[in-house]
Coordinates of C-alpha atoms and ligand atoms in Angstrom, one line a residue:
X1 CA 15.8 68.5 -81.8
X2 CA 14.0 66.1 -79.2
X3 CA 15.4 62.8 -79.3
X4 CA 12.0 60.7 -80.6
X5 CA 10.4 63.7 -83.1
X6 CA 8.1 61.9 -85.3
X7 CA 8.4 58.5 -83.9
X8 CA 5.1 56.6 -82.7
X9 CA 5.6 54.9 -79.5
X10 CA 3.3 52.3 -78.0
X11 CA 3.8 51.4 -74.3
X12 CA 1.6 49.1 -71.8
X13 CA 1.2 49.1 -68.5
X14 CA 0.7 53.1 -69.0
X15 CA -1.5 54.0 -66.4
X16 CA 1.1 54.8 -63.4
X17 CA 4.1 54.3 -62.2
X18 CA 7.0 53.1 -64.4
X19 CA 4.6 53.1 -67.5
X20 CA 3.3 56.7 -66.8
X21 CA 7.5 57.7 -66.4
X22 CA 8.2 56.0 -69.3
X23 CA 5.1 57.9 -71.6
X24 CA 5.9 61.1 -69.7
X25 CA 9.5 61.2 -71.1
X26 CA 8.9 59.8 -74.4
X27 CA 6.0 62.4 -74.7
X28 CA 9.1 65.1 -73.6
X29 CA 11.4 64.0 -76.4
X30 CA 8.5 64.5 -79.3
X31 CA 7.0 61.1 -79.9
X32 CA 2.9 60.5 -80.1
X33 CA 1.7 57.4 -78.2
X34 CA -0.2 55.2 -78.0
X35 CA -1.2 54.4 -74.4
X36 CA -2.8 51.5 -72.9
X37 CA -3.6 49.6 -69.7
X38 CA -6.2 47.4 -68.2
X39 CA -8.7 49.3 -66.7
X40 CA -9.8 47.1 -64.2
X41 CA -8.5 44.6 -61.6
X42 CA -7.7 41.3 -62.1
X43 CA -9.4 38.6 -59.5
X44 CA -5.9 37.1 -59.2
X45 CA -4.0 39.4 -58.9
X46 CA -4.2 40.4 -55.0
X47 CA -4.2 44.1 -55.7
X48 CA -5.5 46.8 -57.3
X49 CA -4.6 47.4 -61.0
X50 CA -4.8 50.3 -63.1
X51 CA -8.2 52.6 -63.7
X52 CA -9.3 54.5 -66.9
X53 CA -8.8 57.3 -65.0
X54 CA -5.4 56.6 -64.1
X55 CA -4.7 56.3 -68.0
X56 CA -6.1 59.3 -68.7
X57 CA -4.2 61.6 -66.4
X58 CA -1.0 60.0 -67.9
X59 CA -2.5 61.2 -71.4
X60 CA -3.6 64.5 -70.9
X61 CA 0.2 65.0 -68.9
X62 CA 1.8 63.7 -72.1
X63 CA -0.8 66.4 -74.6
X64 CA 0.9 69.0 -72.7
X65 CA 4.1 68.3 -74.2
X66 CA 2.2 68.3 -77.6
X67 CA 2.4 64.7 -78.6
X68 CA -1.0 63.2 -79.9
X69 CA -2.1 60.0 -77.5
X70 CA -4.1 57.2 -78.4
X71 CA -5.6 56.0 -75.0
X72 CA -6.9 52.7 -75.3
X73 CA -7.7 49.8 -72.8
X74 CA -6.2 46.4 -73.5
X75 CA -5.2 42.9 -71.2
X76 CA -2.3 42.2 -72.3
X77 CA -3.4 38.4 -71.9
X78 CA -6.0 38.9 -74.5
X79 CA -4.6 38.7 -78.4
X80 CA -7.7 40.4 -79.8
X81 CA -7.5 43.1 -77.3
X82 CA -4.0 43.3 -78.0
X83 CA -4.8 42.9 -82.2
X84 CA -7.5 45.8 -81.8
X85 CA -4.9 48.1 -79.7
X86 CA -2.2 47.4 -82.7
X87 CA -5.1 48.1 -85.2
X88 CA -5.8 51.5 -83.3
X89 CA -2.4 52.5 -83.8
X90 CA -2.0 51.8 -87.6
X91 CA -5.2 53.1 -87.8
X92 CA -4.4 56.5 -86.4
X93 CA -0.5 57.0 -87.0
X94 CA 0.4 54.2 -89.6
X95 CA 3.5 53.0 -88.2
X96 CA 4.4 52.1 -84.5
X97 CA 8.5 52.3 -84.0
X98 CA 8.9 52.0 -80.5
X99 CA 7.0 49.1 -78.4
X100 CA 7.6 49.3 -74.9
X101 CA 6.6 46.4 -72.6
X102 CA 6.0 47.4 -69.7
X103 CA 2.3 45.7 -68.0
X104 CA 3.3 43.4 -65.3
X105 CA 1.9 42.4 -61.6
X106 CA 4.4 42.1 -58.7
X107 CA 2.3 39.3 -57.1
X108 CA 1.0 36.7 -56.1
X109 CA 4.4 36.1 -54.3
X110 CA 5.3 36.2 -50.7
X111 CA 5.8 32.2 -50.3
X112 CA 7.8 29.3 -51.3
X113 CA 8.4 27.7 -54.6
X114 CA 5.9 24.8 -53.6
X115 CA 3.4 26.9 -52.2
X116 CA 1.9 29.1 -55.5
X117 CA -1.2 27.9 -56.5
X118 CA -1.4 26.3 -60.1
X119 CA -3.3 29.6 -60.7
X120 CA -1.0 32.0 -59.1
X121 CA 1.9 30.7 -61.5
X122 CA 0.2 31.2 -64.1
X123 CA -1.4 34.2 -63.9
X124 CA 2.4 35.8 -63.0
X125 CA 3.5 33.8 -66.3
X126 CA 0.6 35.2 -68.6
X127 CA 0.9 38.4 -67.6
X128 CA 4.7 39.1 -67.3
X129 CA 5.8 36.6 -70.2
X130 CA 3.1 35.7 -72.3
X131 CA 1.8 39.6 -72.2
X132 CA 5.2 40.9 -73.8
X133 CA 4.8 38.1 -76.9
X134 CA 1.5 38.9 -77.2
X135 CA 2.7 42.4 -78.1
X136 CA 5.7 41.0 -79.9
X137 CA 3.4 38.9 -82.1
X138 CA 1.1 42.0 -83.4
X139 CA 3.5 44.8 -84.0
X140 CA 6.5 42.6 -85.3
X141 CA 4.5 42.6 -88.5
X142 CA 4.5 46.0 -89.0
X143 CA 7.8 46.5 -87.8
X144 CA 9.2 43.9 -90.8
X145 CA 7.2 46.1 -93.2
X146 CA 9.2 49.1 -92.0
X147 CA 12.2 47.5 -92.0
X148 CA 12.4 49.6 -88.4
X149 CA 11.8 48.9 -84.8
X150 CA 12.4 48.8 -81.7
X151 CA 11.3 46.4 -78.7
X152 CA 11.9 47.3 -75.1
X153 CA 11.0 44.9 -72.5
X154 CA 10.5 45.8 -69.1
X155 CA 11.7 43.3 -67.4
X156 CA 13.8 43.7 -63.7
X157 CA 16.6 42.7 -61.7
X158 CA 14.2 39.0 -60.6
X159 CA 15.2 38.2 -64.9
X160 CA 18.9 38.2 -63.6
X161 CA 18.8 36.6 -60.4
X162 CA 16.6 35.4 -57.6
X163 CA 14.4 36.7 -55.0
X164 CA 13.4 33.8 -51.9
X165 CA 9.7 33.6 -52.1
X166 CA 9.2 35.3 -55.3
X167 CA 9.9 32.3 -57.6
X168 CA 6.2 33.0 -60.1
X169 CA 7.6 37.2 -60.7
X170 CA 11.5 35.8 -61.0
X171 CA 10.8 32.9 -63.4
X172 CA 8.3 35.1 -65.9
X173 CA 11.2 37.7 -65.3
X174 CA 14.2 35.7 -66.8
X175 CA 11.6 33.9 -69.2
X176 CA 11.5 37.6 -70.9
X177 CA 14.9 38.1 -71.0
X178 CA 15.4 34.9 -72.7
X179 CA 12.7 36.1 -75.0
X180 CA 14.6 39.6 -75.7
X181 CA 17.5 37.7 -76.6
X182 CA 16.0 35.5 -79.3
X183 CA 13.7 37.8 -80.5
X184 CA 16.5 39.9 -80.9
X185 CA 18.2 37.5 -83.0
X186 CA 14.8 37.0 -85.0
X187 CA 14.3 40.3 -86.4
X188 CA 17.9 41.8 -86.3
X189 CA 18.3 41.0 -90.2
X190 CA 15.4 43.6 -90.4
X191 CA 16.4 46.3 -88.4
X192 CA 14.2 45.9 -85.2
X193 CA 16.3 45.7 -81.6
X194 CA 15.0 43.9 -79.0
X195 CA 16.5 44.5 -75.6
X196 CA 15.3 44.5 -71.9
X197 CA 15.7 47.1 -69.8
X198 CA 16.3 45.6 -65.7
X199 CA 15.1 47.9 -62.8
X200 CA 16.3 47.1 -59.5
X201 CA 14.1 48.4 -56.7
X202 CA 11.9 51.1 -57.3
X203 CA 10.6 53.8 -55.3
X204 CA 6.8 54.1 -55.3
X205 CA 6.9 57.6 -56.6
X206 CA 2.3 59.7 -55.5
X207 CA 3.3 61.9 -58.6
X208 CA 3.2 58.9 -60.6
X209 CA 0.6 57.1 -58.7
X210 CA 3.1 54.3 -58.1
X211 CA 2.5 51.6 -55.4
X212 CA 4.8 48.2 -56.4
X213 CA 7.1 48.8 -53.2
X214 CA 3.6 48.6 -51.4
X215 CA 3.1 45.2 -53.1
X216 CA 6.2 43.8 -52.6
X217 CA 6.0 44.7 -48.4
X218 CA 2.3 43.2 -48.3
X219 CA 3.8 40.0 -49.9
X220 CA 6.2 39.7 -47.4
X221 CA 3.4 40.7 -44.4
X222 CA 5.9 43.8 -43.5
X223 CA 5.4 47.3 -43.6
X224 CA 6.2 49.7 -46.4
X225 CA 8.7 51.4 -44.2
X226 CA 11.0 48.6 -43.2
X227 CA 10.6 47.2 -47.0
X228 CA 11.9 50.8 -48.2
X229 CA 15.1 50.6 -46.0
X230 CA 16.0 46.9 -47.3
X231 CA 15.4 48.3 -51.0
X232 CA 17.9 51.2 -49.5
X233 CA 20.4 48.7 -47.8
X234 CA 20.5 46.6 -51.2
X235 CA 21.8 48.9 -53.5
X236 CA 25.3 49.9 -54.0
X237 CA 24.4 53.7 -54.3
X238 CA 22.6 55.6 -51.5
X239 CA 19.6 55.8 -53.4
X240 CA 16.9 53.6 -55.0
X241 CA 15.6 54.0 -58.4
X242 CA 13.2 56.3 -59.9
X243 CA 10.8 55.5 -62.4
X244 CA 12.2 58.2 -64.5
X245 CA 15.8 56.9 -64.5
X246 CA 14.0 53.3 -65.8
X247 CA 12.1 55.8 -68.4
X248 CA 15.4 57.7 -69.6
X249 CA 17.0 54.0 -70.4
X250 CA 13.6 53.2 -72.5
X251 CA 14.1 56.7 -74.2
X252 CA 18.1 55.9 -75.0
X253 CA 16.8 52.5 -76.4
X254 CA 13.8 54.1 -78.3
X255 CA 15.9 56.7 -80.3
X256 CA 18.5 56.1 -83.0
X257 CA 21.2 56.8 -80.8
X258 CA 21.2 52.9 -80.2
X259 CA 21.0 51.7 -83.6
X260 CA 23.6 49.3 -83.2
X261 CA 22.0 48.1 -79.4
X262 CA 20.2 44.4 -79.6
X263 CA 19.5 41.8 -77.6
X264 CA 20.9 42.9 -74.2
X265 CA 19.7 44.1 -70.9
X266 CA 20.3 47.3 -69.2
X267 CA 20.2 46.9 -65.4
X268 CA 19.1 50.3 -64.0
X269 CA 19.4 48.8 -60.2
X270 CA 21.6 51.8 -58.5
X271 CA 24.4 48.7 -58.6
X272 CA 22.1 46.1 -57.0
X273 CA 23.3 43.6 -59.3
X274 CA 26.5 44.2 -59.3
X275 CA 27.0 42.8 -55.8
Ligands
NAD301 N1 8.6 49.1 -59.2 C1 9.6 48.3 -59.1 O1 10.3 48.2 -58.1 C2 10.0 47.4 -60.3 C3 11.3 46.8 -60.4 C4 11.6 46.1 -61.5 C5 10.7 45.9 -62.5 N2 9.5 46.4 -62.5 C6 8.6 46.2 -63.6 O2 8.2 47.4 -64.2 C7 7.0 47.3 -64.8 C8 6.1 48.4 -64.2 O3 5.9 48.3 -62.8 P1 5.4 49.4 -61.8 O4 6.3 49.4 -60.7 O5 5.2 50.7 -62.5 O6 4.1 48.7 -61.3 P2 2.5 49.2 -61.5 O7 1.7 48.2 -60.9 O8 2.4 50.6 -61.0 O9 2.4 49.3 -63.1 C9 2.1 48.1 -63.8 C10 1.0 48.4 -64.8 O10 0.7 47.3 -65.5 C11 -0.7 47.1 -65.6 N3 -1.2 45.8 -65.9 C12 -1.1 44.7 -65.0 N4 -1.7 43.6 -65.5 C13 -2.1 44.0 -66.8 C14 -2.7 43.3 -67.8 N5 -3.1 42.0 -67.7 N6 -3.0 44.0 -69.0 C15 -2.7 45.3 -69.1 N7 -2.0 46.0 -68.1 C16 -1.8 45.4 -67.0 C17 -1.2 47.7 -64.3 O11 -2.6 48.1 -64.3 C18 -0.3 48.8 -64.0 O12 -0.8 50.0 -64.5 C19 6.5 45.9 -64.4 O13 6.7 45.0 -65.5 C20 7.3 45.5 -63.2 O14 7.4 44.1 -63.1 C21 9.1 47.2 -61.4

């Protein structure tokens, strides 16, 4: 028996990397999804984001597992795209169990506190904090009607402590860790977990089409190379994280084998945190 058999997962940020890992496993394990990303890039945001295309090849990898996908494009700092993604869902499936958070930009960063513009702070805060509620607000509904749910927000090591001259990503960061832990409190009485999964750094994996290590070293004005061995130096193992080890821990907190698992946050940093 796979792990999320008839379960109806919904994740954001699907289109690569972390996102596509996460859809990929949760497509393994026997749930149908629905899949969404932006589409298009953000003016900004100083990179690219996430095609249609991209999205698709993340769904028709999941069909071969034999799940049934719902791709659909949505900002996740629009409600009524949001509303008309949830709709989608109901529409198709009828009940959504799992909500994974995952959408989120790495930059604009690179600078001191003082330095973001008024618009880079708040583009980092809309997308990384205000995104998650967004999706919070439309499926909690329909998770209190099922009296069943579970919330899993993406979040990273920057919600547990701080990065120099990434103050925007590390404040919308521990913003939705604070928001796991009330929300978990919230909706416990009906049976919905909230709880925040916390990746340290994580390797930019082609397969997955993943490029956030990229970000991070253009941020900085370094090169991909020398970011990958600070990533390497900063851990406790001798390894970085995958984007599949981030997608097992959304798995664990999607099935019922965490039942009893609610408002805390799973750091799954190769012991980068516990330094
Ligand atoms: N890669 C890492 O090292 C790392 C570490 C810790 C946490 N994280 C977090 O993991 C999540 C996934 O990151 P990733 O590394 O896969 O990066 P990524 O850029 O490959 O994926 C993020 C996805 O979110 C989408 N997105 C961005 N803005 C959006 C919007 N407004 N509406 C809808 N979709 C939007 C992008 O198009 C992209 O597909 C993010 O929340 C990120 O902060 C990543």
């Amino acid at each position: 028996m796979c792990r999320l058999t008839d379960k109806v997962v919904l994740i954001t940020g699907a289109g690569r990397g972390i996102g596509r890992a996460c859809a990929l496993r949760a497509a393994e394990e026997g749930a149908d999804l629905i899949i969404t990303d932006i589409g298009n890039s953000k003016e900004s945001v100083p990179y690219k984001l996430s095609s249609l295309e991209e999205l698709q090849t993340t769904a028709e990898k999941c069909k071969e597992f034999g799940s049934s996908v719902i791709v659909q494009l949505a900002d996740v700092c629009k409600m009524n795209d949001v509303n008309a993604l949830v709709e989608a869902a109901i529409n198709r499936f009828g009940r959504i169990d799992a909500l994974v958070n995952n959408a989120g930009i790495g930059a604009p960063a690179g600078k001191a506190t003082h330095l973001y513009t008024t618009e880079e702070w708040e583009i980092l805060l809309n997308v990384n904090l205000s995104g998650p509620w967004r999706l919070i607000k439309a499926v909690a509904p329909i998770m209190i009607e099922q009296q069943y749910g579970s919330i899993i927000n993406i979040a990273s090591t920057a919600g547990l402590l701080g990065y120099r001259s990434f103050a925007g990503y590390v404040a919308s960061k521990h913003g939705l860790v604070g928001l796991t832990k009330s929300a978990a409190l919230d909706y416990a009485p009906q049976n919905i977990r909230v709880n925040a999964v916390c990746p340290g750094p994580v390797y930019d994996d082609e397969r997955l089409d993943g490029h956030m290590t990229k970000v991070v070293a253009d941020s900085l004005g370094i090169r991909l190379g020398d970011q990958e061995s600070i990533d390497l130096e900063s851990v406790a193992m001798n390894t970085v994280v995958s984007p599949y080890d981030v997608a097992e821990a959304v798995v664990w907190l999607a099935s019922d084998a965490t039942q009893r698992v609610t408002g805390t946050t799973i750091a799954v940093d190769a012991g980068y945190s516990a330094k």
